[in-house]
XYZ file of C-alpha atoms in Angstrom:
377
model
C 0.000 0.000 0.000
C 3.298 2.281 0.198
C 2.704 3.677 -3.404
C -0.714 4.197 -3.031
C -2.057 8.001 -2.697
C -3.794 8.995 0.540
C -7.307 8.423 1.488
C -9.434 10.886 0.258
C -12.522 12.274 2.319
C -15.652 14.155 1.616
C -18.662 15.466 4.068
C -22.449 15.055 2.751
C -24.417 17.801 4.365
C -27.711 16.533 4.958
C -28.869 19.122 7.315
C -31.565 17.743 9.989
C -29.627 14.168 9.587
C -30.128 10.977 7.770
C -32.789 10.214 9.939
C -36.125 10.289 10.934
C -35.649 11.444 14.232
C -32.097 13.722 14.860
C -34.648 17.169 13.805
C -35.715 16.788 17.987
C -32.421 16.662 19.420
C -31.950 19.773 21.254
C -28.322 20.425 19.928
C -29.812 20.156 16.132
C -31.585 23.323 14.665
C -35.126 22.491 13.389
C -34.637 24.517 10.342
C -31.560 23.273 9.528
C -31.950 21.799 6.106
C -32.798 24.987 5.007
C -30.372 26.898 7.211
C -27.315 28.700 4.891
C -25.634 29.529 8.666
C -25.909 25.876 8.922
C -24.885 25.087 6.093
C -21.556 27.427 6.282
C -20.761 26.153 9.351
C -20.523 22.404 8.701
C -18.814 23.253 5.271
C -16.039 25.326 6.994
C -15.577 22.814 9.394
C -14.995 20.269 7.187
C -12.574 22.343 5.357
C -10.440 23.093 8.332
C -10.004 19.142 8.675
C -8.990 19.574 5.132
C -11.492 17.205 3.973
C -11.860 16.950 -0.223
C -14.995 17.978 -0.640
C -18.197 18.693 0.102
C -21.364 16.843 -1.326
C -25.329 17.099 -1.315
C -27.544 14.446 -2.078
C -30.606 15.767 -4.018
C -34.379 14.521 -4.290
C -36.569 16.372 -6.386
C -39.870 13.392 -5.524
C -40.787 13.642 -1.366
C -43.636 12.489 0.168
C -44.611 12.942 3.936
C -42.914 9.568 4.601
C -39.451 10.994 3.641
C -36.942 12.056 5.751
C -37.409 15.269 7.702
C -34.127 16.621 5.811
C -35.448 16.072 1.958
C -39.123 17.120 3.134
C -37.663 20.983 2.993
C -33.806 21.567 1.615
C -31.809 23.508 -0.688
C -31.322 22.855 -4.535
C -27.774 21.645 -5.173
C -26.083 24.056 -7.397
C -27.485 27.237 -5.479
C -26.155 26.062 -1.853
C -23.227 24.846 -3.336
C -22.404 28.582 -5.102
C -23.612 30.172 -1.834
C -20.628 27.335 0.043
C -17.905 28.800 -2.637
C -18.105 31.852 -1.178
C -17.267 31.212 2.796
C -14.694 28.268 1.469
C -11.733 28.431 -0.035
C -9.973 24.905 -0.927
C -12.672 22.264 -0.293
C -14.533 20.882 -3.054
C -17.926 21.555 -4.213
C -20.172 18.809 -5.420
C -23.816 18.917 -6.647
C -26.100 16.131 -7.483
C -28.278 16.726 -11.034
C -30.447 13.227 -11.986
C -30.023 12.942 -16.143
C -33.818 11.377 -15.702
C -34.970 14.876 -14.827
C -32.313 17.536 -16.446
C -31.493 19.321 -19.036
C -27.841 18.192 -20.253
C -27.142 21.778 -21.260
C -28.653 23.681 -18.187
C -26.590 21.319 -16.125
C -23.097 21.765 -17.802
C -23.538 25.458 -17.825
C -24.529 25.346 -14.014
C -21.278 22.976 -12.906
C -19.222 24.470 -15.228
C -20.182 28.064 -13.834
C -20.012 27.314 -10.123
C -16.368 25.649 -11.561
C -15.515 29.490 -12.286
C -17.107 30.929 -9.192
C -14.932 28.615 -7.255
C -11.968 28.900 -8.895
C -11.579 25.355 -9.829
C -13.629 22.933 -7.806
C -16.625 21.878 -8.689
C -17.806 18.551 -9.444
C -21.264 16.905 -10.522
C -22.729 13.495 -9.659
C -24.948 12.413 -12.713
C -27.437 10.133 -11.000
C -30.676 8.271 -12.968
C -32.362 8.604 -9.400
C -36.072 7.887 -8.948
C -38.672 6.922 -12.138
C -41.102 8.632 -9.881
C -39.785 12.334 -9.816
C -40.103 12.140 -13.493
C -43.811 13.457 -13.234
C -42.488 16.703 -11.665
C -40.016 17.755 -15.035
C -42.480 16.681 -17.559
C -41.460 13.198 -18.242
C -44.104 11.039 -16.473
C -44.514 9.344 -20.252
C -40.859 7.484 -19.959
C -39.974 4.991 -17.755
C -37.196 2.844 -15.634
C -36.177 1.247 -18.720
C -34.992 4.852 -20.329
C -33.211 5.759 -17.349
C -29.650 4.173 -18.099
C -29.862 5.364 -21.751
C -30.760 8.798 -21.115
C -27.646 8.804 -18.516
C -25.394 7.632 -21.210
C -26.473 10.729 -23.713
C -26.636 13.133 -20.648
C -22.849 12.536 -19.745
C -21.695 12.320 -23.121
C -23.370 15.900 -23.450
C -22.026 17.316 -20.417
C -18.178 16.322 -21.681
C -18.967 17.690 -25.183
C -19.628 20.794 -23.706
C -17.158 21.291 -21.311
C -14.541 20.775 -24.222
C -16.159 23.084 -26.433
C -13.293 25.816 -25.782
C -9.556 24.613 -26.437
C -7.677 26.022 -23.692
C -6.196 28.893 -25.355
C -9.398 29.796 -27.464
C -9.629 33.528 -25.682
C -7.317 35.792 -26.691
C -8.253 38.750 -25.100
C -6.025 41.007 -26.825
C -7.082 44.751 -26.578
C -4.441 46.270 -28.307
C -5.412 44.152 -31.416
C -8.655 44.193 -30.412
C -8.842 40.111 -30.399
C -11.121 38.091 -27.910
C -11.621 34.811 -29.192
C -9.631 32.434 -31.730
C -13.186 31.298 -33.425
C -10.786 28.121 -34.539
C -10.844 27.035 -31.147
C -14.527 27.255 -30.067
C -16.310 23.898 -31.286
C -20.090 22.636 -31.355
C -21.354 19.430 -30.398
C -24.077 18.956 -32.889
C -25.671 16.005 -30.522
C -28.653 13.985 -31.690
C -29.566 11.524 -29.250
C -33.194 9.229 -28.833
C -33.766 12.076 -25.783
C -31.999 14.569 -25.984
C -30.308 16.739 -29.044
C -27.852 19.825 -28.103
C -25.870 21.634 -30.496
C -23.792 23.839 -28.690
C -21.549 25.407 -28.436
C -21.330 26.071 -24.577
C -21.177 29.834 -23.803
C -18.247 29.168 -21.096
C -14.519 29.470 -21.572
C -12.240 25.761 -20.418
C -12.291 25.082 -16.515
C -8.990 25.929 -15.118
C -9.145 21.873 -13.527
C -9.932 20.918 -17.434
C -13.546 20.164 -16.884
C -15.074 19.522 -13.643
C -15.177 16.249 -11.981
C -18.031 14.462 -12.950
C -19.070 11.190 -10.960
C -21.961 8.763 -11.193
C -23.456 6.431 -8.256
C -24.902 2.691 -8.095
C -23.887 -0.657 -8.002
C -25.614 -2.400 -11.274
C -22.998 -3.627 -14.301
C -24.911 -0.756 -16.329
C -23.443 1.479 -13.394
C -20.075 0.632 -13.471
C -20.271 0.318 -17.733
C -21.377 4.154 -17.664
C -19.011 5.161 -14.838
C -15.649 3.824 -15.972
C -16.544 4.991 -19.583
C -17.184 8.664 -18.739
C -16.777 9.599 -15.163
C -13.866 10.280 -12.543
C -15.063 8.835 -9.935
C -18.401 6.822 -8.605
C -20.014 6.800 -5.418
C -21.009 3.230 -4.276
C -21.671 0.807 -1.540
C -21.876 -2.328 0.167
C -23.393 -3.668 3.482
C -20.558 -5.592 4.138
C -16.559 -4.931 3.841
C -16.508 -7.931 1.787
C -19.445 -6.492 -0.959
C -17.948 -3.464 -0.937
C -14.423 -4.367 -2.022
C -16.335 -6.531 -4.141
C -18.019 -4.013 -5.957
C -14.872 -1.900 -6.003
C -13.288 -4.930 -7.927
C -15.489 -4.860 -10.787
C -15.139 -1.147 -11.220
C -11.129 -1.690 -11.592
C -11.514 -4.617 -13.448
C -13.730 -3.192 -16.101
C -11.499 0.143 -15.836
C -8.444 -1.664 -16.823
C -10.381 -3.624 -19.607
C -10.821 -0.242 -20.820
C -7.112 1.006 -20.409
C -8.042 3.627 -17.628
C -5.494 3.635 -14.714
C -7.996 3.030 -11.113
C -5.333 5.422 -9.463
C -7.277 8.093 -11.588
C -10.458 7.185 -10.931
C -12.160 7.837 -7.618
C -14.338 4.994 -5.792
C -16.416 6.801 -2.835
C -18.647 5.341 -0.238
C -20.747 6.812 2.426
C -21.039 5.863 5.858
C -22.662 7.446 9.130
C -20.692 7.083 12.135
C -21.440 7.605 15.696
C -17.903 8.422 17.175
C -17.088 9.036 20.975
C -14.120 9.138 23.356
C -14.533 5.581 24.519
C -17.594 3.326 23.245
C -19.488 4.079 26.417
C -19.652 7.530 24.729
C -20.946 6.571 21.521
C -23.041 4.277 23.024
C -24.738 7.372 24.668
C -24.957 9.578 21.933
C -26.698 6.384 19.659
C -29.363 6.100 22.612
C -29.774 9.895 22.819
C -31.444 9.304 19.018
C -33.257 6.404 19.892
C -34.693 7.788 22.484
C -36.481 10.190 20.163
C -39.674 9.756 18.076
C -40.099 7.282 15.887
C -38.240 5.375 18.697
C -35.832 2.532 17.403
C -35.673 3.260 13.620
C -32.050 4.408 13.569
C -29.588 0.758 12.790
C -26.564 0.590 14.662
C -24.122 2.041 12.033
C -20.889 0.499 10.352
C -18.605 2.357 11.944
C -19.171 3.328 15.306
C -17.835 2.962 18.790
C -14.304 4.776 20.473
C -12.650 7.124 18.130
C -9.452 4.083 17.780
C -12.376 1.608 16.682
C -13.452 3.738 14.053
C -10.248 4.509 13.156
C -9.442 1.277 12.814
C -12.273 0.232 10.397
C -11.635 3.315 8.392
C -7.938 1.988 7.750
C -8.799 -1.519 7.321
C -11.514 -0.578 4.932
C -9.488 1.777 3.149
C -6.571 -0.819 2.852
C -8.515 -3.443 1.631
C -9.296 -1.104 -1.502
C -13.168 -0.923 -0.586
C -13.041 3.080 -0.864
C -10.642 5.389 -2.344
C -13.068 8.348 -0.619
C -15.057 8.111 2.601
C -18.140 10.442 2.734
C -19.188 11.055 6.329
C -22.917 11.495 6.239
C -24.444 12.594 10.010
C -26.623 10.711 12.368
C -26.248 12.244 15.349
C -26.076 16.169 15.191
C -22.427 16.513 16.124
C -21.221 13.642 14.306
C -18.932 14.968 11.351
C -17.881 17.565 14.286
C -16.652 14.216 16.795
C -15.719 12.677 13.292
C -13.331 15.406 12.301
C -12.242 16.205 16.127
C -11.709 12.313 17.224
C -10.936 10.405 14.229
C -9.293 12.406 11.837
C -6.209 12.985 14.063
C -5.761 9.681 14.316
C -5.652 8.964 10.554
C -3.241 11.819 10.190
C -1.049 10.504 12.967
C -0.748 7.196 10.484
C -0.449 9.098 7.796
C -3.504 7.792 5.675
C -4.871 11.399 5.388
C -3.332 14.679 4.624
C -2.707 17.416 6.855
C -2.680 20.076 4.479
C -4.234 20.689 1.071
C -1.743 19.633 -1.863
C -3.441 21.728 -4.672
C -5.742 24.644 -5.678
C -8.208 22.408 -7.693
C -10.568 19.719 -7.072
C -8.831 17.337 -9.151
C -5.303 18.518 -7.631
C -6.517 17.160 -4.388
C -8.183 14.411 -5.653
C -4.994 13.378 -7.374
C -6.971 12.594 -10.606
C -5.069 14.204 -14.103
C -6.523 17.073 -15.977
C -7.984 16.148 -18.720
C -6.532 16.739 -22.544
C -9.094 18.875 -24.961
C -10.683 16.768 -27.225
C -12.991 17.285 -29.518
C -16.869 15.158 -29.260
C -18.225 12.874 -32.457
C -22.035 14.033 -32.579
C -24.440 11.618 -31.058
Protein backbone atom coordinates (compact mmCIF):
# COMPACT_ATOMS: atom_id res chain seq x y z
CA UNK A 1 0.00 0.00 0.00
CA UNK A 2 3.30 2.28 0.20
CA UNK A 3 2.70 3.68 -3.40
CA UNK A 4 -0.71 4.20 -3.03
CA UNK A 5 -2.06 8.00 -2.70
CA UNK A 6 -3.79 8.99 0.54
CA UNK A 7 -7.31 8.42 1.49
CA UNK A 8 -9.43 10.89 0.26
CA UNK A 9 -12.52 12.27 2.32
CA UNK A 10 -15.65 14.16 1.62
CA UNK A 11 -18.66 15.47 4.07
CA UNK A 12 -22.45 15.05 2.75
CA UNK A 13 -24.42 17.80 4.36
CA UNK A 14 -27.71 16.53 4.96
CA UNK A 15 -28.87 19.12 7.32
CA UNK A 16 -31.57 17.74 9.99
CA UNK A 17 -29.63 14.17 9.59
CA UNK A 18 -30.13 10.98 7.77
CA UNK A 19 -32.79 10.21 9.94
CA UNK A 20 -36.12 10.29 10.93
CA UNK A 21 -35.65 11.44 14.23
CA UNK A 22 -32.10 13.72 14.86
CA UNK A 23 -34.65 17.17 13.80
CA UNK A 24 -35.71 16.79 17.99
CA UNK A 25 -32.42 16.66 19.42
CA UNK A 26 -31.95 19.77 21.25
CA UNK A 27 -28.32 20.42 19.93
CA UNK A 28 -29.81 20.16 16.13
CA UNK A 29 -31.58 23.32 14.67
CA UNK A 30 -35.13 22.49 13.39
CA UNK A 31 -34.64 24.52 10.34
CA UNK A 32 -31.56 23.27 9.53
CA UNK A 33 -31.95 21.80 6.11
CA UNK A 34 -32.80 24.99 5.01
CA UNK A 35 -30.37 26.90 7.21
CA UNK A 36 -27.31 28.70 4.89
CA UNK A 37 -25.63 29.53 8.67
CA UNK A 38 -25.91 25.88 8.92
CA UNK A 39 -24.89 25.09 6.09
CA UNK A 40 -21.56 27.43 6.28
CA UNK A 41 -20.76 26.15 9.35
CA UNK A 42 -20.52 22.40 8.70
CA UNK A 43 -18.81 23.25 5.27
CA UNK A 44 -16.04 25.33 6.99
CA UNK A 45 -15.58 22.81 9.39
CA UNK A 46 -15.00 20.27 7.19
CA UNK A 47 -12.57 22.34 5.36
CA UNK A 48 -10.44 23.09 8.33
CA UNK A 49 -10.00 19.14 8.68
CA UNK A 50 -8.99 19.57 5.13
CA UNK A 51 -11.49 17.20 3.97
CA UNK A 52 -11.86 16.95 -0.22
CA UNK A 53 -15.00 17.98 -0.64
CA UNK A 54 -18.20 18.69 0.10
CA UNK A 55 -21.36 16.84 -1.33
CA UNK A 56 -25.33 17.10 -1.31
CA UNK A 57 -27.54 14.45 -2.08
CA UNK A 58 -30.61 15.77 -4.02
CA UNK A 59 -34.38 14.52 -4.29
CA UNK A 60 -36.57 16.37 -6.39
CA UNK A 61 -39.87 13.39 -5.52
CA UNK A 62 -40.79 13.64 -1.37
CA UNK A 63 -43.64 12.49 0.17
CA UNK A 64 -44.61 12.94 3.94
CA UNK A 65 -42.91 9.57 4.60
CA UNK A 66 -39.45 10.99 3.64
CA UNK A 67 -36.94 12.06 5.75
CA UNK A 68 -37.41 15.27 7.70
CA UNK A 69 -34.13 16.62 5.81
CA UNK A 70 -35.45 16.07 1.96
CA UNK A 71 -39.12 17.12 3.13
CA UNK A 72 -37.66 20.98 2.99
CA UNK A 73 -33.81 21.57 1.61
CA UNK A 74 -31.81 23.51 -0.69
CA UNK A 75 -31.32 22.85 -4.53
CA UNK A 76 -27.77 21.65 -5.17
CA UNK A 77 -26.08 24.06 -7.40
CA UNK A 78 -27.49 27.24 -5.48
CA UNK A 79 -26.15 26.06 -1.85
CA UNK A 80 -23.23 24.85 -3.34
CA UNK A 81 -22.40 28.58 -5.10
CA UNK A 82 -23.61 30.17 -1.83
CA UNK A 83 -20.63 27.33 0.04
CA UNK A 84 -17.91 28.80 -2.64
CA UNK A 85 -18.10 31.85 -1.18
CA UNK A 86 -17.27 31.21 2.80
CA UNK A 87 -14.69 28.27 1.47
CA UNK A 88 -11.73 28.43 -0.04
CA UNK A 89 -9.97 24.90 -0.93
CA UNK A 90 -12.67 22.26 -0.29
CA UNK A 91 -14.53 20.88 -3.05
CA UNK A 92 -17.93 21.55 -4.21
CA UNK A 93 -20.17 18.81 -5.42
CA UNK A 94 -23.82 18.92 -6.65
CA UNK A 95 -26.10 16.13 -7.48
CA UNK A 96 -28.28 16.73 -11.03
CA UNK A 97 -30.45 13.23 -11.99
CA UNK A 98 -30.02 12.94 -16.14
CA UNK A 99 -33.82 11.38 -15.70
CA UNK A 100 -34.97 14.88 -14.83
CA UNK A 101 -32.31 17.54 -16.45
CA UNK A 102 -31.49 19.32 -19.04
CA UNK A 103 -27.84 18.19 -20.25
CA UNK A 104 -27.14 21.78 -21.26
CA UNK A 105 -28.65 23.68 -18.19
CA UNK A 106 -26.59 21.32 -16.12
CA UNK A 107 -23.10 21.76 -17.80
CA UNK A 108 -23.54 25.46 -17.83
CA UNK A 109 -24.53 25.35 -14.01
CA UNK A 110 -21.28 22.98 -12.91
CA UNK A 111 -19.22 24.47 -15.23
CA UNK A 112 -20.18 28.06 -13.83
CA UNK A 113 -20.01 27.31 -10.12
CA UNK A 114 -16.37 25.65 -11.56
CA UNK A 115 -15.51 29.49 -12.29
CA UNK A 116 -17.11 30.93 -9.19
CA UNK A 117 -14.93 28.61 -7.25
CA UNK A 118 -11.97 28.90 -8.90
CA UNK A 119 -11.58 25.36 -9.83
CA UNK A 120 -13.63 22.93 -7.81
CA UNK A 121 -16.63 21.88 -8.69
CA UNK A 122 -17.81 18.55 -9.44
CA UNK A 123 -21.26 16.90 -10.52
CA UNK A 124 -22.73 13.49 -9.66
CA UNK A 125 -24.95 12.41 -12.71
CA UNK A 126 -27.44 10.13 -11.00
CA UNK A 127 -30.68 8.27 -12.97
CA UNK A 128 -32.36 8.60 -9.40
CA UNK A 129 -36.07 7.89 -8.95
CA UNK A 130 -38.67 6.92 -12.14
CA UNK A 131 -41.10 8.63 -9.88
CA UNK A 132 -39.78 12.33 -9.82
CA UNK A 133 -40.10 12.14 -13.49
CA UNK A 134 -43.81 13.46 -13.23
CA UNK A 135 -42.49 16.70 -11.67
CA UNK A 136 -40.02 17.75 -15.03
CA UNK A 137 -42.48 16.68 -17.56
CA UNK A 138 -41.46 13.20 -18.24
CA UNK A 139 -44.10 11.04 -16.47
CA UNK A 140 -44.51 9.34 -20.25
CA UNK A 141 -40.86 7.48 -19.96
CA UNK A 142 -39.97 4.99 -17.76
CA UNK A 143 -37.20 2.84 -15.63
CA UNK A 144 -36.18 1.25 -18.72
CA UNK A 145 -34.99 4.85 -20.33
CA UNK A 146 -33.21 5.76 -17.35
CA UNK A 147 -29.65 4.17 -18.10
CA UNK A 148 -29.86 5.36 -21.75
CA UNK A 149 -30.76 8.80 -21.12
CA UNK A 150 -27.65 8.80 -18.52
CA UNK A 151 -25.39 7.63 -21.21
CA UNK A 152 -26.47 10.73 -23.71
CA UNK A 153 -26.64 13.13 -20.65
CA UNK A 154 -22.85 12.54 -19.74
CA UNK A 155 -21.70 12.32 -23.12
CA UNK A 156 -23.37 15.90 -23.45
CA UNK A 157 -22.03 17.32 -20.42
CA UNK A 158 -18.18 16.32 -21.68
CA UNK A 159 -18.97 17.69 -25.18
CA UNK A 160 -19.63 20.79 -23.71
CA UNK A 161 -17.16 21.29 -21.31
CA UNK A 162 -14.54 20.77 -24.22
CA UNK A 163 -16.16 23.08 -26.43
CA UNK A 164 -13.29 25.82 -25.78
CA UNK A 165 -9.56 24.61 -26.44
CA UNK A 166 -7.68 26.02 -23.69
CA UNK A 167 -6.20 28.89 -25.36
CA UNK A 168 -9.40 29.80 -27.46
CA UNK A 169 -9.63 33.53 -25.68
CA UNK A 170 -7.32 35.79 -26.69
CA UNK A 171 -8.25 38.75 -25.10
CA UNK A 172 -6.02 41.01 -26.83
CA UNK A 173 -7.08 44.75 -26.58
CA UNK A 174 -4.44 46.27 -28.31
CA UNK A 175 -5.41 44.15 -31.42
CA UNK A 176 -8.65 44.19 -30.41
CA UNK A 177 -8.84 40.11 -30.40
CA UNK A 178 -11.12 38.09 -27.91
CA UNK A 179 -11.62 34.81 -29.19
CA UNK A 180 -9.63 32.43 -31.73
CA UNK A 181 -13.19 31.30 -33.42
CA UNK A 182 -10.79 28.12 -34.54
CA UNK A 183 -10.84 27.03 -31.15
CA UNK A 184 -14.53 27.26 -30.07
CA UNK A 185 -16.31 23.90 -31.29
CA UNK A 186 -20.09 22.64 -31.35
CA UNK A 187 -21.35 19.43 -30.40
CA UNK A 188 -24.08 18.96 -32.89
CA UNK A 189 -25.67 16.00 -30.52
CA UNK A 190 -28.65 13.99 -31.69
CA UNK A 191 -29.57 11.52 -29.25
CA UNK A 192 -33.19 9.23 -28.83
CA UNK A 193 -33.77 12.08 -25.78
CA UNK A 194 -32.00 14.57 -25.98
CA UNK A 195 -30.31 16.74 -29.04
CA UNK A 196 -27.85 19.82 -28.10
CA UNK A 197 -25.87 21.63 -30.50
CA UNK A 198 -23.79 23.84 -28.69
CA UNK A 199 -21.55 25.41 -28.44
CA UNK A 200 -21.33 26.07 -24.58
CA UNK A 201 -21.18 29.83 -23.80
CA UNK A 202 -18.25 29.17 -21.10
CA UNK A 203 -14.52 29.47 -21.57
CA UNK A 204 -12.24 25.76 -20.42
CA UNK A 205 -12.29 25.08 -16.52
CA UNK A 206 -8.99 25.93 -15.12
CA UNK A 207 -9.15 21.87 -13.53
CA UNK A 208 -9.93 20.92 -17.43
CA UNK A 209 -13.55 20.16 -16.88
CA UNK A 210 -15.07 19.52 -13.64
CA UNK A 211 -15.18 16.25 -11.98
CA UNK A 212 -18.03 14.46 -12.95
CA UNK A 213 -19.07 11.19 -10.96
CA UNK A 214 -21.96 8.76 -11.19
CA UNK A 215 -23.46 6.43 -8.26
CA UNK A 216 -24.90 2.69 -8.09
CA UNK A 217 -23.89 -0.66 -8.00
CA UNK A 218 -25.61 -2.40 -11.27
CA UNK A 219 -23.00 -3.63 -14.30
CA UNK A 220 -24.91 -0.76 -16.33
CA UNK A 221 -23.44 1.48 -13.39
CA UNK A 222 -20.08 0.63 -13.47
CA UNK A 223 -20.27 0.32 -17.73
CA UNK A 224 -21.38 4.15 -17.66
CA UNK A 225 -19.01 5.16 -14.84
CA UNK A 226 -15.65 3.82 -15.97
CA UNK A 227 -16.54 4.99 -19.58
CA UNK A 228 -17.18 8.66 -18.74
CA UNK A 229 -16.78 9.60 -15.16
CA UNK A 230 -13.87 10.28 -12.54
CA UNK A 231 -15.06 8.84 -9.94
CA UNK A 232 -18.40 6.82 -8.60
CA UNK A 233 -20.01 6.80 -5.42
CA UNK A 234 -21.01 3.23 -4.28
CA UNK A 235 -21.67 0.81 -1.54
CA UNK A 236 -21.88 -2.33 0.17
CA UNK A 237 -23.39 -3.67 3.48
CA UNK A 238 -20.56 -5.59 4.14
CA UNK A 239 -16.56 -4.93 3.84
CA UNK A 240 -16.51 -7.93 1.79
CA UNK A 241 -19.45 -6.49 -0.96
CA UNK A 242 -17.95 -3.46 -0.94
CA UNK A 243 -14.42 -4.37 -2.02
CA UNK A 244 -16.34 -6.53 -4.14
CA UNK A 245 -18.02 -4.01 -5.96
CA UNK A 246 -14.87 -1.90 -6.00
CA UNK A 247 -13.29 -4.93 -7.93
CA UNK A 248 -15.49 -4.86 -10.79
CA UNK A 249 -15.14 -1.15 -11.22
CA UNK A 250 -11.13 -1.69 -11.59
CA UNK A 251 -11.51 -4.62 -13.45
CA UNK A 252 -13.73 -3.19 -16.10
CA UNK A 253 -11.50 0.14 -15.84
CA UNK A 254 -8.44 -1.66 -16.82
CA UNK A 255 -10.38 -3.62 -19.61
CA UNK A 256 -10.82 -0.24 -20.82
CA UNK A 257 -7.11 1.01 -20.41
CA UNK A 258 -8.04 3.63 -17.63
CA UNK A 259 -5.49 3.64 -14.71
CA UNK A 260 -8.00 3.03 -11.11
CA UNK A 261 -5.33 5.42 -9.46
CA UNK A 262 -7.28 8.09 -11.59
CA UNK A 263 -10.46 7.19 -10.93
CA UNK A 264 -12.16 7.84 -7.62
CA UNK A 265 -14.34 4.99 -5.79
CA UNK A 266 -16.42 6.80 -2.83
CA UNK A 267 -18.65 5.34 -0.24
CA UNK A 268 -20.75 6.81 2.43
CA UNK A 269 -21.04 5.86 5.86
CA UNK A 270 -22.66 7.45 9.13
CA UNK A 271 -20.69 7.08 12.13
CA UNK A 272 -21.44 7.60 15.70
CA UNK A 273 -17.90 8.42 17.18
CA UNK A 274 -17.09 9.04 20.97
CA UNK A 275 -14.12 9.14 23.36
CA UNK A 276 -14.53 5.58 24.52
CA UNK A 277 -17.59 3.33 23.24
CA UNK A 278 -19.49 4.08 26.42
CA UNK A 279 -19.65 7.53 24.73
CA UNK A 280 -20.95 6.57 21.52
CA UNK A 281 -23.04 4.28 23.02
CA UNK A 282 -24.74 7.37 24.67
CA UNK A 283 -24.96 9.58 21.93
CA UNK A 284 -26.70 6.38 19.66
CA UNK A 285 -29.36 6.10 22.61
CA UNK A 286 -29.77 9.89 22.82
CA UNK A 287 -31.44 9.30 19.02
CA UNK A 288 -33.26 6.40 19.89
CA UNK A 289 -34.69 7.79 22.48
CA UNK A 290 -36.48 10.19 20.16
CA UNK A 291 -39.67 9.76 18.08
CA UNK A 292 -40.10 7.28 15.89
CA UNK A 293 -38.24 5.37 18.70
CA UNK A 294 -35.83 2.53 17.40
CA UNK A 295 -35.67 3.26 13.62
CA UNK A 296 -32.05 4.41 13.57
CA UNK A 297 -29.59 0.76 12.79
CA UNK A 298 -26.56 0.59 14.66
CA UNK A 299 -24.12 2.04 12.03
CA UNK A 300 -20.89 0.50 10.35
CA UNK A 301 -18.60 2.36 11.94
CA UNK A 302 -19.17 3.33 15.31
CA UNK A 303 -17.84 2.96 18.79
CA UNK A 304 -14.30 4.78 20.47
CA UNK A 305 -12.65 7.12 18.13
CA UNK A 306 -9.45 4.08 17.78
CA UNK A 307 -12.38 1.61 16.68
CA UNK A 308 -13.45 3.74 14.05
CA UNK A 309 -10.25 4.51 13.16
CA UNK A 310 -9.44 1.28 12.81
CA UNK A 311 -12.27 0.23 10.40
CA UNK A 312 -11.64 3.32 8.39
CA UNK A 313 -7.94 1.99 7.75
CA UNK A 314 -8.80 -1.52 7.32
CA UNK A 315 -11.51 -0.58 4.93
CA UNK A 316 -9.49 1.78 3.15
CA UNK A 317 -6.57 -0.82 2.85
CA UNK A 318 -8.52 -3.44 1.63
CA UNK A 319 -9.30 -1.10 -1.50
CA UNK A 320 -13.17 -0.92 -0.59
CA UNK A 321 -13.04 3.08 -0.86
CA UNK A 322 -10.64 5.39 -2.34
CA UNK A 323 -13.07 8.35 -0.62
CA UNK A 324 -15.06 8.11 2.60
CA UNK A 325 -18.14 10.44 2.73
CA UNK A 326 -19.19 11.06 6.33
CA UNK A 327 -22.92 11.50 6.24
CA UNK A 328 -24.44 12.59 10.01
CA UNK A 329 -26.62 10.71 12.37
CA UNK A 330 -26.25 12.24 15.35
CA UNK A 331 -26.08 16.17 15.19
CA UNK A 332 -22.43 16.51 16.12
CA UNK A 333 -21.22 13.64 14.31
CA UNK A 334 -18.93 14.97 11.35
CA UNK A 335 -17.88 17.56 14.29
CA UNK A 336 -16.65 14.22 16.79
CA UNK A 337 -15.72 12.68 13.29
CA UNK A 338 -13.33 15.41 12.30
CA UNK A 339 -12.24 16.20 16.13
CA UNK A 340 -11.71 12.31 17.22
CA UNK A 341 -10.94 10.41 14.23
CA UNK A 342 -9.29 12.41 11.84
CA UNK A 343 -6.21 12.98 14.06
CA UNK A 344 -5.76 9.68 14.32
CA UNK A 345 -5.65 8.96 10.55
CA UNK A 346 -3.24 11.82 10.19
CA UNK A 347 -1.05 10.50 12.97
CA UNK A 348 -0.75 7.20 10.48
CA UNK A 349 -0.45 9.10 7.80
CA UNK A 350 -3.50 7.79 5.67
CA UNK A 351 -4.87 11.40 5.39
CA UNK A 352 -3.33 14.68 4.62
CA UNK A 353 -2.71 17.42 6.85
CA UNK A 354 -2.68 20.08 4.48
CA UNK A 355 -4.23 20.69 1.07
CA UNK A 356 -1.74 19.63 -1.86
CA UNK A 357 -3.44 21.73 -4.67
CA UNK A 358 -5.74 24.64 -5.68
CA UNK A 359 -8.21 22.41 -7.69
CA UNK A 360 -10.57 19.72 -7.07
CA UNK A 361 -8.83 17.34 -9.15
CA UNK A 362 -5.30 18.52 -7.63
CA UNK A 363 -6.52 17.16 -4.39
CA UNK A 364 -8.18 14.41 -5.65
CA UNK A 365 -4.99 13.38 -7.37
CA UNK A 366 -6.97 12.59 -10.61
CA UNK A 367 -5.07 14.20 -14.10
CA UNK A 368 -6.52 17.07 -15.98
CA UNK A 369 -7.98 16.15 -18.72
CA UNK A 370 -6.53 16.74 -22.54
CA UNK A 371 -9.09 18.88 -24.96
CA UNK A 372 -10.68 16.77 -27.23
CA UNK A 373 -12.99 17.29 -29.52
CA UNK A 374 -16.87 15.16 -29.26
CA UNK A 375 -18.22 12.87 -32.46
CA UNK A 376 -22.04 14.03 -32.58
CA UNK A 377 -24.44 11.62 -31.06
Amino acid sequence: MSKRKKLKMGAVLDGLGWNHMAWQHPDMPADASESIDFYVQQAQLAEAAKFDTLFLVDVSHVGPGNIPHYLSMFEGVSIMSALSMKTKSIGLSATIASSYGDPYSAARQILSLDKISKGRASLNAITSNPGGMVNFSRGHLGKEDQYPMNKEFMEILIGLWDTYEEDAFIRDKARGIYLDHRKMHTLNYRGDYFSVDGPLNLSRSVQGRPVLYTAGTSEKFIEHATSYTDGAFTHGETLEATVAVAGRIRKKLAEKGRKSEDFIIAISQNPIVGRTDKEALEKYMELLSLRPRNSLPTPLFFGSAETVADKVQLWYEAGAMDMFMIRQDHPHGQRDFIELVVPILQEREIFRTEYEADTLRGNLEIPKPAFRKVSAG
